[in-house]
PQR file of N, CA, C, O and H, with PARSE charges and radii, in Angstrom:
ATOM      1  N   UNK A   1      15.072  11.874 -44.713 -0.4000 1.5000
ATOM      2  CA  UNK A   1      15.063  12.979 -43.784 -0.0000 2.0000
ATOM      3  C   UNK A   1      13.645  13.276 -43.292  0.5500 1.7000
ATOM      4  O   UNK A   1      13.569  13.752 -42.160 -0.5500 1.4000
ATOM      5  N   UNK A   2      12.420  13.053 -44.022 -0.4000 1.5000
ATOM      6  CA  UNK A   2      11.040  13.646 -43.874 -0.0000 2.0000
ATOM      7  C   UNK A   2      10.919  12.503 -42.906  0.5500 1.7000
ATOM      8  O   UNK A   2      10.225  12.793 -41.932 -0.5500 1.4000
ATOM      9  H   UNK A   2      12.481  12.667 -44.942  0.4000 1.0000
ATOM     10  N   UNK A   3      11.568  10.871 -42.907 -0.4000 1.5000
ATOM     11  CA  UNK A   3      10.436  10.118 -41.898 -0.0000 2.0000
ATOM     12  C   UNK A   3      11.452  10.138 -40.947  0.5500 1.7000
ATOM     13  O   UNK A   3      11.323   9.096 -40.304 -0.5500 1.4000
ATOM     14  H   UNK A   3      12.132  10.635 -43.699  0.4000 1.0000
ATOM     15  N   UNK A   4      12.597  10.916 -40.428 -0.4000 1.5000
ATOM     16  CA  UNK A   4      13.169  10.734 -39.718 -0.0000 2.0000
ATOM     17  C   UNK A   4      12.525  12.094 -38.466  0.5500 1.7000
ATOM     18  O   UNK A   4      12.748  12.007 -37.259 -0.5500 1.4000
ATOM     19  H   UNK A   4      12.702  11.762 -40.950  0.4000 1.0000
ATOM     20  N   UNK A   5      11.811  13.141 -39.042 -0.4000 1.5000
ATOM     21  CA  UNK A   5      11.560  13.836 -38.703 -0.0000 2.0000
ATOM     22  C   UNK A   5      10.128  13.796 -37.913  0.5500 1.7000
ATOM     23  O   UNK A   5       9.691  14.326 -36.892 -0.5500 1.4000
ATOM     24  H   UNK A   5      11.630  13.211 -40.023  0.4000 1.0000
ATOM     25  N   UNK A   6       9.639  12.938 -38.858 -0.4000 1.5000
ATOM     26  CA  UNK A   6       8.007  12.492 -38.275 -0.0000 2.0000
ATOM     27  C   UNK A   6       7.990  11.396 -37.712  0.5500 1.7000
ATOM     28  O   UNK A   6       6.892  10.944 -37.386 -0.5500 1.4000
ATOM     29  H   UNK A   6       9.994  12.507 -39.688  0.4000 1.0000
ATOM     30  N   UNK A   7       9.271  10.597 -37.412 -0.4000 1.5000
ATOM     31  CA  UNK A   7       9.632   9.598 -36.497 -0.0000 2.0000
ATOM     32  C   UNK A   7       9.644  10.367 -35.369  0.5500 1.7000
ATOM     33  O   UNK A   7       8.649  10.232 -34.657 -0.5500 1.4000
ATOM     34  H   UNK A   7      10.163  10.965 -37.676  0.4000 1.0000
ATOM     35  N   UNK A   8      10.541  11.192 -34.972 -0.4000 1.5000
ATOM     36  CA  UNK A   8      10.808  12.394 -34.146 -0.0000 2.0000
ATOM     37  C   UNK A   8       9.625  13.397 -33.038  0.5500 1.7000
ATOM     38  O   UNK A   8       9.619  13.611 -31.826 -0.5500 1.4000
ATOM     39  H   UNK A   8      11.349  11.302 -35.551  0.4000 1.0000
ATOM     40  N   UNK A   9       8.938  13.718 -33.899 -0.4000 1.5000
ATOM     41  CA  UNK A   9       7.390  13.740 -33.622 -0.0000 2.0000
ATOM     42  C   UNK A   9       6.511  13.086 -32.950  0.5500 1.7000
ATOM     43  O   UNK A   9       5.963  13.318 -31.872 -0.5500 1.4000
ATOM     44  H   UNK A   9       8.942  13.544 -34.884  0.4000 1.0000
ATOM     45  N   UNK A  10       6.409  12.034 -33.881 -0.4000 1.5000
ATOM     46  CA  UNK A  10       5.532  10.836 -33.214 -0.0000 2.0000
ATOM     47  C   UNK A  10       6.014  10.259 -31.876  0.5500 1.7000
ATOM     48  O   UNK A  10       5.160   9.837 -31.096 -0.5500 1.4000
ATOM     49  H   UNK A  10       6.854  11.846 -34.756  0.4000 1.0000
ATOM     50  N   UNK A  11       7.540  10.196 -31.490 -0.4000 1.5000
ATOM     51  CA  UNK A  11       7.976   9.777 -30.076 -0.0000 2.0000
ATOM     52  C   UNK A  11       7.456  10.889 -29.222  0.5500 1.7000
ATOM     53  O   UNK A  11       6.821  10.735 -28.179 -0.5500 1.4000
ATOM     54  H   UNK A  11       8.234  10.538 -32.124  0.4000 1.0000
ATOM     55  N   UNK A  12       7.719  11.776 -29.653 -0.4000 1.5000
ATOM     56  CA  UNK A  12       7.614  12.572 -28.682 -0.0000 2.0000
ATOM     57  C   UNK A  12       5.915  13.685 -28.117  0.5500 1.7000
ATOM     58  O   UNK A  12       5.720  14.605 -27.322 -0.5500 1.4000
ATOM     59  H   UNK A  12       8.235  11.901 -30.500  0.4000 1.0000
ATOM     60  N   UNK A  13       5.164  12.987 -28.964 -0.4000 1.5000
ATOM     61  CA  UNK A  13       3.965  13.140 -29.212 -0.0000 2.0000
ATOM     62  C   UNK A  13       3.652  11.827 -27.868  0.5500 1.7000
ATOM     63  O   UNK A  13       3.353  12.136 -26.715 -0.5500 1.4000
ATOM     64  H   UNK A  13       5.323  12.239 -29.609  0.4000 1.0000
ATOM     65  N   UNK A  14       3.763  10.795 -28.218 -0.4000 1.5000
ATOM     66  CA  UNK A  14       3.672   9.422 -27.527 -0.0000 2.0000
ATOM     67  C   UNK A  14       4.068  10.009 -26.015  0.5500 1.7000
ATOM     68  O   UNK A  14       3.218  10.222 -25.151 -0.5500 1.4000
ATOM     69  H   UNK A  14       4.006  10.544 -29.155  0.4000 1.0000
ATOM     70  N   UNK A  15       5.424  10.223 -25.848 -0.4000 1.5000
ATOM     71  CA  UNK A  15       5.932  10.322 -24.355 -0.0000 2.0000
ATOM     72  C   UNK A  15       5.440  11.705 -23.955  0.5500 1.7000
ATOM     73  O   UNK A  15       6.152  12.085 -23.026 -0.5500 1.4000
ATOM     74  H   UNK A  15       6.115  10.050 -26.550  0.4000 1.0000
ATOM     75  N   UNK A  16       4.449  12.692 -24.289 -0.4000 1.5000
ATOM     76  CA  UNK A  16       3.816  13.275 -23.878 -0.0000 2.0000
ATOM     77  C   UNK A  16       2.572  12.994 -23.700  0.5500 1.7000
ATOM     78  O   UNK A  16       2.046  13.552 -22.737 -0.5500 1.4000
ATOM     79  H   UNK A  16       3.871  12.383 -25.044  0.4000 1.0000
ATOM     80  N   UNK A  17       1.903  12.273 -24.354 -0.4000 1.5000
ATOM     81  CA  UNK A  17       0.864  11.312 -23.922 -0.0000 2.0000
ATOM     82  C   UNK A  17       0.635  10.631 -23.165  0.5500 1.7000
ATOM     83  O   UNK A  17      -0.479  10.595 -22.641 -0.5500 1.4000
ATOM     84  H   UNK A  17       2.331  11.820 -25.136  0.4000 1.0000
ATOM     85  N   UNK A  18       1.874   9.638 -22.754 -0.4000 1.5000
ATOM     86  CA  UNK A  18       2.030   8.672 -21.617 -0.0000 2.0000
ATOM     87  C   UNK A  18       1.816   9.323 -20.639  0.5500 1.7000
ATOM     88  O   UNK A  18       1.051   8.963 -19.744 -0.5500 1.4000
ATOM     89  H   UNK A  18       2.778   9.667 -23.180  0.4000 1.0000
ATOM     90  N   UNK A  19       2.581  10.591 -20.653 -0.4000 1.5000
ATOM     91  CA  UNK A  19       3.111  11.249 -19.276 -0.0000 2.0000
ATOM     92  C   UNK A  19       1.825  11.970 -18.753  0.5500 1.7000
ATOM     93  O   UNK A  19       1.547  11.951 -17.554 -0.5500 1.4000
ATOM     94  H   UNK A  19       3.202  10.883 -21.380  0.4000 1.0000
ATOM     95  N   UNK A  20       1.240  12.449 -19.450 -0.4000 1.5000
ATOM     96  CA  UNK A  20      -0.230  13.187 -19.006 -0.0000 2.0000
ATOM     97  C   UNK A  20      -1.070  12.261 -18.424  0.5500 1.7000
ATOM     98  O   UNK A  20      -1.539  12.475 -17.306 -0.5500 1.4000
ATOM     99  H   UNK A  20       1.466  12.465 -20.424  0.4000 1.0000
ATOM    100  N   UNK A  21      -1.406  10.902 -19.266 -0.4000 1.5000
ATOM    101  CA  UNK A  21      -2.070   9.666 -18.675 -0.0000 2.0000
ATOM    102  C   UNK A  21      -1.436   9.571 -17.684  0.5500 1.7000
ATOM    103  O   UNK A  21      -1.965  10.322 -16.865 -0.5500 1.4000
ATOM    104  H   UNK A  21      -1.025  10.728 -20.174  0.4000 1.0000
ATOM    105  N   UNK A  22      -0.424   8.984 -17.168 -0.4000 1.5000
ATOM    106  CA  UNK A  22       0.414   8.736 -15.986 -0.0000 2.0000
ATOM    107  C   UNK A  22       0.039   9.977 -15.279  0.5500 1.7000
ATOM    108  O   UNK A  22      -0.792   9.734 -14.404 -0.5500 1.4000
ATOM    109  H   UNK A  22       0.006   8.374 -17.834  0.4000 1.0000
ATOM    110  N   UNK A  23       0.301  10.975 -15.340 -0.4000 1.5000
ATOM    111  CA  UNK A  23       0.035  12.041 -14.336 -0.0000 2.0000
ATOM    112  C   UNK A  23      -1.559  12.067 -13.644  0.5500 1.7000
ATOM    113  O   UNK A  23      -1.948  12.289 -12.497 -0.5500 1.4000
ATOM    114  H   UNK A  23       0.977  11.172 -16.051  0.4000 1.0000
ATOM    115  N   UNK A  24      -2.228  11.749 -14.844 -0.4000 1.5000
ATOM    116  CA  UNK A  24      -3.931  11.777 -14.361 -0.0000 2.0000
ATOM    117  C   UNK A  24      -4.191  10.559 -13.584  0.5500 1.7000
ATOM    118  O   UNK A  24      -4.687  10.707 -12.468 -0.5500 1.4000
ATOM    119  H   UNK A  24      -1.912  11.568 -15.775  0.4000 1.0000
ATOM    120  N   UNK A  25      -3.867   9.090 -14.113 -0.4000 1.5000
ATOM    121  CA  UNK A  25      -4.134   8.372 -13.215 -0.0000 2.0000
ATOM    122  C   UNK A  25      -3.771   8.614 -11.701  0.5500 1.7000
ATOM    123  O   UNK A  25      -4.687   8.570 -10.879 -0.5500 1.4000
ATOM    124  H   UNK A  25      -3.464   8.970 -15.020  0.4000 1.0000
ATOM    125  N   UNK A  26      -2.196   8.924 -11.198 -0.4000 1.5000
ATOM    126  CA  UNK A  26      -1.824   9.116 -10.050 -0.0000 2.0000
ATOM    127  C   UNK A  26      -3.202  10.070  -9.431  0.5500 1.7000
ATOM    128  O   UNK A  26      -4.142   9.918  -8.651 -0.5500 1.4000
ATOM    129  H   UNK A  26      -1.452   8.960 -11.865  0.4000 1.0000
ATOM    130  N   UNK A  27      -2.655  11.085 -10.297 -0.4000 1.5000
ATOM    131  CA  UNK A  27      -3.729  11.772  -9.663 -0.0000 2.0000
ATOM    132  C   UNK A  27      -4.807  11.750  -9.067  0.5500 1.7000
ATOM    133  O   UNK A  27      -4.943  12.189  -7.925 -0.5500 1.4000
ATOM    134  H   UNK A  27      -1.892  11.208 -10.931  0.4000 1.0000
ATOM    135  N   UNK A  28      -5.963  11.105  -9.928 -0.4000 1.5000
ATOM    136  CA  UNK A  28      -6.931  10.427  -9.776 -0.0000 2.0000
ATOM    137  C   UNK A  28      -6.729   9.493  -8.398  0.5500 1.7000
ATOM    138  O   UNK A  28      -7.255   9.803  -7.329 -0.5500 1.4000
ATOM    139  H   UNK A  28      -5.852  10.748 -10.856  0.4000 1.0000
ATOM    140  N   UNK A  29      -5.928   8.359  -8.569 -0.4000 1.5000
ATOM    141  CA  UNK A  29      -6.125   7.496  -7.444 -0.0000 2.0000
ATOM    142  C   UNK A  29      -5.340   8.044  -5.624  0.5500 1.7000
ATOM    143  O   UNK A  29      -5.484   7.515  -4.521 -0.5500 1.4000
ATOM    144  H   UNK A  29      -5.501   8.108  -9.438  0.4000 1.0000
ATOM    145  N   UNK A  30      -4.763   8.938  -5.930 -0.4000 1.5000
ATOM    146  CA  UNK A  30      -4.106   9.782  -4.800 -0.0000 2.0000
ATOM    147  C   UNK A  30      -5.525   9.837  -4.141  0.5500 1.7000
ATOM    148  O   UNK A  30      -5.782   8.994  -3.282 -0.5500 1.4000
ATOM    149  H   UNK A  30      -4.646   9.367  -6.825  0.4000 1.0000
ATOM    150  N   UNK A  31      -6.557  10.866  -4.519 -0.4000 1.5000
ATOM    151  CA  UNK A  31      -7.629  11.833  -4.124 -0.0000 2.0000
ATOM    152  C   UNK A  31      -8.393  10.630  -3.842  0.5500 1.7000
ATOM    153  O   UNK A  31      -8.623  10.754  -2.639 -0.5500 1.4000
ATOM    154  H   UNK A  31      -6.348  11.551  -5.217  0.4000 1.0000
ATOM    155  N   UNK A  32      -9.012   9.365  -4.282 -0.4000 1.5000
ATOM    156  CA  UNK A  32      -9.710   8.680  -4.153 -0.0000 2.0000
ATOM    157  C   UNK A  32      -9.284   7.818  -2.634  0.5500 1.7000
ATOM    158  O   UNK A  32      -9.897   7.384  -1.658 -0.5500 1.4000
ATOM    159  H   UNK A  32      -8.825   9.265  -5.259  0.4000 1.0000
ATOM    160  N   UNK A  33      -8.330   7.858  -2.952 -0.4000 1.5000
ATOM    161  CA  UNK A  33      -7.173   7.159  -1.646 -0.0000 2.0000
ATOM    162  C   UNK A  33      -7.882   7.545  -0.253  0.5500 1.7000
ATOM    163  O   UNK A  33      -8.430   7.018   0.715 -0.5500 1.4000
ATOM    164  H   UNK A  33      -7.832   8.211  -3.744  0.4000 1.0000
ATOM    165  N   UNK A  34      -7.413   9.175  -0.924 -0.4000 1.5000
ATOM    166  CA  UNK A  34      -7.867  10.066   0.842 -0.0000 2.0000
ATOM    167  C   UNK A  34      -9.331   9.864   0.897  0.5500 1.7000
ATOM    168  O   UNK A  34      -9.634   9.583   2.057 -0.5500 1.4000
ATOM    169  H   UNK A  34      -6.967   9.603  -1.711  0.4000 1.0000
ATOM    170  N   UNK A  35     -10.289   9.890   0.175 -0.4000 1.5000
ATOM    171  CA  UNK A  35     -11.677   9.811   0.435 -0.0000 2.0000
ATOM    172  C   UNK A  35     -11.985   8.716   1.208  0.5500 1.7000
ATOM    173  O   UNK A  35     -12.762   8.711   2.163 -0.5500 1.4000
ATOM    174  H   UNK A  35     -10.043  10.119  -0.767  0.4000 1.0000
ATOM    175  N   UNK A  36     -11.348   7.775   0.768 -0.4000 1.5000
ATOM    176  CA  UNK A  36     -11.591   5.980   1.717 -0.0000 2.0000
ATOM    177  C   UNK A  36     -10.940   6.226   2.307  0.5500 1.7000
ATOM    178  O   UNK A  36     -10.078   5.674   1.622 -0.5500 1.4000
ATOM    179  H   UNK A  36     -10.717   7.779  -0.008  0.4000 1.0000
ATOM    180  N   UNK A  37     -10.081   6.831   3.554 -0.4000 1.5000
ATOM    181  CA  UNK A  37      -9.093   6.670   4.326 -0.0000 2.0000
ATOM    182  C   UNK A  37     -10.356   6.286   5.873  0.5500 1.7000
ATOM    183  O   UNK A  37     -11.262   7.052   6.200 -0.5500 1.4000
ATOM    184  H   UNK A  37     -10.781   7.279   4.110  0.4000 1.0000
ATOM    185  N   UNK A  38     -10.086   5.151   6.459 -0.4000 1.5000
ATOM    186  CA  UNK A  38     -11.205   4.354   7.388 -0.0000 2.0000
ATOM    187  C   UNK A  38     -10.898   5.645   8.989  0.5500 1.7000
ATOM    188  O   UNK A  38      -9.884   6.108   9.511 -0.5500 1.4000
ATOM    189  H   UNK A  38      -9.350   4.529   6.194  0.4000 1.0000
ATOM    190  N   UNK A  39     -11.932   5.741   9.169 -0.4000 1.5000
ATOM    191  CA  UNK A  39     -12.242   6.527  10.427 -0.0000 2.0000
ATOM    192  C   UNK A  39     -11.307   5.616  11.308  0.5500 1.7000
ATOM    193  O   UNK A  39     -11.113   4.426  11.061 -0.5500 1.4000
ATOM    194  H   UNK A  39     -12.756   5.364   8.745  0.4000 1.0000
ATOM    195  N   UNK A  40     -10.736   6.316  12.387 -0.4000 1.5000
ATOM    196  CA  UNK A  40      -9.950   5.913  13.433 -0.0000 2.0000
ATOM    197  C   UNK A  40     -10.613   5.065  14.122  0.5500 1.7000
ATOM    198  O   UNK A  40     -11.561   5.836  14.273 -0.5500 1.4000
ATOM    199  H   UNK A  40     -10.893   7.282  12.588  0.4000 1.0000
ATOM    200  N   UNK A  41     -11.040   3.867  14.841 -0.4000 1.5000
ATOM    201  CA  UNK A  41     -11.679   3.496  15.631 -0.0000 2.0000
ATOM    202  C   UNK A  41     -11.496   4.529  17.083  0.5500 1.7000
ATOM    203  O   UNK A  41     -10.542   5.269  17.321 -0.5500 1.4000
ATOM    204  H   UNK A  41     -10.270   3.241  14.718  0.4000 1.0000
ATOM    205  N   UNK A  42     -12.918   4.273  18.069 -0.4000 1.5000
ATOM    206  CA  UNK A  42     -12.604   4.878  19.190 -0.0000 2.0000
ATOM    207  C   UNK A  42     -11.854   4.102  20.187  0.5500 1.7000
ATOM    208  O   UNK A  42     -11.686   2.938  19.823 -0.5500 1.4000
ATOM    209  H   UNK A  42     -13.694   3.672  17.876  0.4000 1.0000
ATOM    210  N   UNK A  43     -11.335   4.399  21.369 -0.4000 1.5000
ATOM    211  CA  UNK A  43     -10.643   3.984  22.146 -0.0000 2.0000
ATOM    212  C   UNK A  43     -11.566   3.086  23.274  0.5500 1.7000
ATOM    213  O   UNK A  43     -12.794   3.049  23.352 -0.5500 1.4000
ATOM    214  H   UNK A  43     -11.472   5.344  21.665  0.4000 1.0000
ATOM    215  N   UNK A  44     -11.045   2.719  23.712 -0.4000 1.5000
ATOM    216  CA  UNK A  44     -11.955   1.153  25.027 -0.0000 2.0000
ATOM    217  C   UNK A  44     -11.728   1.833  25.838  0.5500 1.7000
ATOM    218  O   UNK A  44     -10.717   2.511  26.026 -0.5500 1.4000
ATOM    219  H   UNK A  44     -10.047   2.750  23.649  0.4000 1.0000
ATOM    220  N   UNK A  45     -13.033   1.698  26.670 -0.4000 1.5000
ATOM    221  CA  UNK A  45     -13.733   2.399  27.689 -0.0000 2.0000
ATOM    222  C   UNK A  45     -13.217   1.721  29.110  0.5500 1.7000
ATOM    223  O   UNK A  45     -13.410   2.350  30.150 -0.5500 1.4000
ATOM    224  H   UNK A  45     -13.854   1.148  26.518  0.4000 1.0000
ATOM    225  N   UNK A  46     -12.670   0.650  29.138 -0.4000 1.5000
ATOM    226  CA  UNK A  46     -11.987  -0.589  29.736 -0.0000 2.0000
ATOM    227  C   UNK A  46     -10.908  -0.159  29.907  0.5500 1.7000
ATOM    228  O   UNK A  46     -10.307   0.213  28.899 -0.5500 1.4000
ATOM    229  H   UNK A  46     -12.513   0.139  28.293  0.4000 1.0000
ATOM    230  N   UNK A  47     -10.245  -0.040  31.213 -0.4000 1.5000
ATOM    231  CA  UNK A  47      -9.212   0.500  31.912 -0.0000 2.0000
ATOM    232  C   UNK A  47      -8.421  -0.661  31.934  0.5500 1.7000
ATOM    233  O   UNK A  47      -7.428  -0.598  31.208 -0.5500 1.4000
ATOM    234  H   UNK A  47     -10.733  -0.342  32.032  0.4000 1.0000
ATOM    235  N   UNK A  48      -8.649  -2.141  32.829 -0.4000 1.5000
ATOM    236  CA  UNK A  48      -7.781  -2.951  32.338 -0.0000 2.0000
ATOM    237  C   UNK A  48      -7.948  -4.417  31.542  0.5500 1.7000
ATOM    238  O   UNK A  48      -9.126  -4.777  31.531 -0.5500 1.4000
ATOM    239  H   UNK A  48      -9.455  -2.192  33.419  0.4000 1.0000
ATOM    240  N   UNK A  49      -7.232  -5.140  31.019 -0.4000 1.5000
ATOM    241  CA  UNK A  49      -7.360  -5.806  29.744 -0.0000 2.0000
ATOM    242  C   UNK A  49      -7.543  -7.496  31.024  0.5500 1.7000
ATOM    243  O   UNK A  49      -6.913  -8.025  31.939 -0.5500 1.4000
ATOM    244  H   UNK A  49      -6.275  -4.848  31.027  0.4000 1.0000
ATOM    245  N   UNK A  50      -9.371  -7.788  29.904 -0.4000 1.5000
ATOM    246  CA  UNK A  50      -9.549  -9.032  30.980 -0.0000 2.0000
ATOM    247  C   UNK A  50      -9.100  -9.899  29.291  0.5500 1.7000
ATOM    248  O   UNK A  50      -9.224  -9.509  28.129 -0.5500 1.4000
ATOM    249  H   UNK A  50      -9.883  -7.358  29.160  0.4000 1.0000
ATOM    250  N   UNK A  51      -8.621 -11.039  29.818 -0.4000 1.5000
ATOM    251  CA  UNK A  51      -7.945 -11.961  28.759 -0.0000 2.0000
ATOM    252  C   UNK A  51      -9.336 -13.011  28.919  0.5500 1.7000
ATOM    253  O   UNK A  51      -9.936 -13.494  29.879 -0.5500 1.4000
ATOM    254  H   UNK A  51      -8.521 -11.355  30.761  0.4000 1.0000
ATOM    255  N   UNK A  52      -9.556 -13.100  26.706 -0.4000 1.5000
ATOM    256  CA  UNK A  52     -10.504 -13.929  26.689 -0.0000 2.0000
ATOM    257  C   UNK A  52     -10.544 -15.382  26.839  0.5500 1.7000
ATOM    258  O   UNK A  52     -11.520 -16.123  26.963 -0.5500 1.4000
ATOM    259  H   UNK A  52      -9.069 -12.708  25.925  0.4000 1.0000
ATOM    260  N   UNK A  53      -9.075 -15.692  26.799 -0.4000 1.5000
ATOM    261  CA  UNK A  53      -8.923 -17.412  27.318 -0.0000 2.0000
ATOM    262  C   UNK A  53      -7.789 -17.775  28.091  0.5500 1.7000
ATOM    263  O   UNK A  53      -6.778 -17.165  27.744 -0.5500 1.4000
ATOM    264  H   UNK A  53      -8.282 -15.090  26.698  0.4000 1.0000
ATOM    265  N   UNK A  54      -7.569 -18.908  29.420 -0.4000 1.5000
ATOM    266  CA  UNK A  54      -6.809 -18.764  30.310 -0.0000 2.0000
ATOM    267  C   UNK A  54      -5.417 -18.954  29.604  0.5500 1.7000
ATOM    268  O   UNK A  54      -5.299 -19.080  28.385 -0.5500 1.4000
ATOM    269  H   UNK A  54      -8.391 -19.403  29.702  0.4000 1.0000
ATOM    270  N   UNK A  55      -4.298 -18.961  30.568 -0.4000 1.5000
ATOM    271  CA  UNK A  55      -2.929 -18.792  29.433 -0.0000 2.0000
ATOM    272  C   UNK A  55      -2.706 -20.545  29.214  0.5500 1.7000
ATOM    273  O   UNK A  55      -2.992 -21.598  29.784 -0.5500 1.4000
ATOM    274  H   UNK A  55      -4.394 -18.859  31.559  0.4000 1.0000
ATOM    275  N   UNK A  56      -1.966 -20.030  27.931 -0.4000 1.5000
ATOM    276  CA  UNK A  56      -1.692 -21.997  27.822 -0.0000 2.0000
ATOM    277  C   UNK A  56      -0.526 -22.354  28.657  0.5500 1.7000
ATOM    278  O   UNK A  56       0.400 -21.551  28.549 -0.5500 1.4000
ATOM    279  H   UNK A  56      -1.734 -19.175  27.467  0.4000 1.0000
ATOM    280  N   UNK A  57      -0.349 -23.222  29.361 -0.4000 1.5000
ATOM    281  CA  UNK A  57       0.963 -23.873  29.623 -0.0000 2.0000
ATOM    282  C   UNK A  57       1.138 -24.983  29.268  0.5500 1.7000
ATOM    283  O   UNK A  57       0.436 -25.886  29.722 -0.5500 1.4000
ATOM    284  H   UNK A  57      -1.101 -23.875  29.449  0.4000 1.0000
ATOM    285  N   UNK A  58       2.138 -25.225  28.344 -0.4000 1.5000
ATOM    286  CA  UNK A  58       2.949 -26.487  28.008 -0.0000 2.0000
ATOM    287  C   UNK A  58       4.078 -27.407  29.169  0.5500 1.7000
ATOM    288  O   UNK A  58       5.273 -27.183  29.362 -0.5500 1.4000
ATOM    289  H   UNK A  58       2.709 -24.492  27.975  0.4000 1.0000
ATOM    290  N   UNK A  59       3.319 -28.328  29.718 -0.4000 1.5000
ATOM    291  CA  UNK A  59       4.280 -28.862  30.977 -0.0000 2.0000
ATOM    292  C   UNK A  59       5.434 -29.438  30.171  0.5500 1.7000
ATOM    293  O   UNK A  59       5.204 -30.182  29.218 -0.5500 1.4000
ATOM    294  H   UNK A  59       2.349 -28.510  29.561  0.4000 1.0000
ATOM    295  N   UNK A  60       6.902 -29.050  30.601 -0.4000 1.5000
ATOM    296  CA  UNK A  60       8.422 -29.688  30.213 -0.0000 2.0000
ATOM    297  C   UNK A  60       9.039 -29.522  31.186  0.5500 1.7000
ATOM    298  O   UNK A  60       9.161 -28.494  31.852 -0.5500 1.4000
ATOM    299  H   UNK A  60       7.089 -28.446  31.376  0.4000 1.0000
ATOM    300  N   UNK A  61       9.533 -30.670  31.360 -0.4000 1.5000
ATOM    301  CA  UNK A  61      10.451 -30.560  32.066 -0.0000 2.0000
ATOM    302  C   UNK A  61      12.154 -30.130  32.202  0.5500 1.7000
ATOM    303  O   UNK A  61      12.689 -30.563  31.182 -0.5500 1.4000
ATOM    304  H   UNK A  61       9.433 -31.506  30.819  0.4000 1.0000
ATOM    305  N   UNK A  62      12.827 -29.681  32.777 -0.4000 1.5000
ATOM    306  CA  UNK A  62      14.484 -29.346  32.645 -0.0000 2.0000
ATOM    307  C   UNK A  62      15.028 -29.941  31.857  0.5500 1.7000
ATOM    308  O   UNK A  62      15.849 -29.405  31.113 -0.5500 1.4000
ATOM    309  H   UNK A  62      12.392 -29.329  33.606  0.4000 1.0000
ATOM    310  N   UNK A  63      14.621 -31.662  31.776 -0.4000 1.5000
ATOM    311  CA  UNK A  63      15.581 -32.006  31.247 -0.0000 2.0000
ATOM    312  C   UNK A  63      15.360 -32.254  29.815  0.5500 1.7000
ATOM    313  O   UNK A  63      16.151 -32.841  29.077 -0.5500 1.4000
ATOM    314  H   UNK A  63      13.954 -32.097  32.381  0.4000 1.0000
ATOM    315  N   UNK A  64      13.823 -31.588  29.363 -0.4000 1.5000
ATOM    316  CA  UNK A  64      13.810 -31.889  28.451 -0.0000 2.0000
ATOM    317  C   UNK A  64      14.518 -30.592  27.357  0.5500 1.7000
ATOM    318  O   UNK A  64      14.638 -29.391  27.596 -0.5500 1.4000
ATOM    319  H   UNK A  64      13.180 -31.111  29.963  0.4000 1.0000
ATOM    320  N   UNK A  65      14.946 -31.455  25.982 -0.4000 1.5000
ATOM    321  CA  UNK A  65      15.876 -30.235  24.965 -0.0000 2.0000
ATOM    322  C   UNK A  65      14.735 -28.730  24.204  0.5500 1.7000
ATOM    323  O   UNK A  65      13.536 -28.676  23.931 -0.5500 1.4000
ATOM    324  H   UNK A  65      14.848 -32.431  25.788  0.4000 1.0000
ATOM    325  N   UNK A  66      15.425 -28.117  24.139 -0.4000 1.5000
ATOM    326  CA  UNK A  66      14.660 -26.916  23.328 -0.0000 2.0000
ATOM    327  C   UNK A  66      14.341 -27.444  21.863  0.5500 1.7000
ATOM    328  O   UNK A  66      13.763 -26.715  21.057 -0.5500 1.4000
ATOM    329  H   UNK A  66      16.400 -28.161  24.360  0.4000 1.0000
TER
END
């Protein structure tokens, strides 16, 4: 009965332990998260979009299969 009792204990000693660790880590890495969160870049000053290489075309013909 005595080690069934301090079996009893000790789990539940443990899964209150875990759970505090577990709670602090989240915690911890939540807040750190938001601190690094990367600045928005700004927006292009460039009204319309010049393309940096001409388009490819692949010559096929009709009859050739997909």
């Amino acid at each position: 009965m005595q080690n069934k009792k301090l079996y009893i204990r000790l789990i539940s000693a443990t899964a209150f332990m875990l759970s505090s660790v577990l709670f602090t880590a989240c915690s911890t890495s939540k807040s750190s998260v938001e601190k690094k969160t990367p600045e928005p870049s700004p927006t292009d000053s460039v009204k319309e979009f010049v393309p940096l290489h001409p388009p490819v075309v692949v010559p096929h013909s009709w009859k050739d299969a997909k």
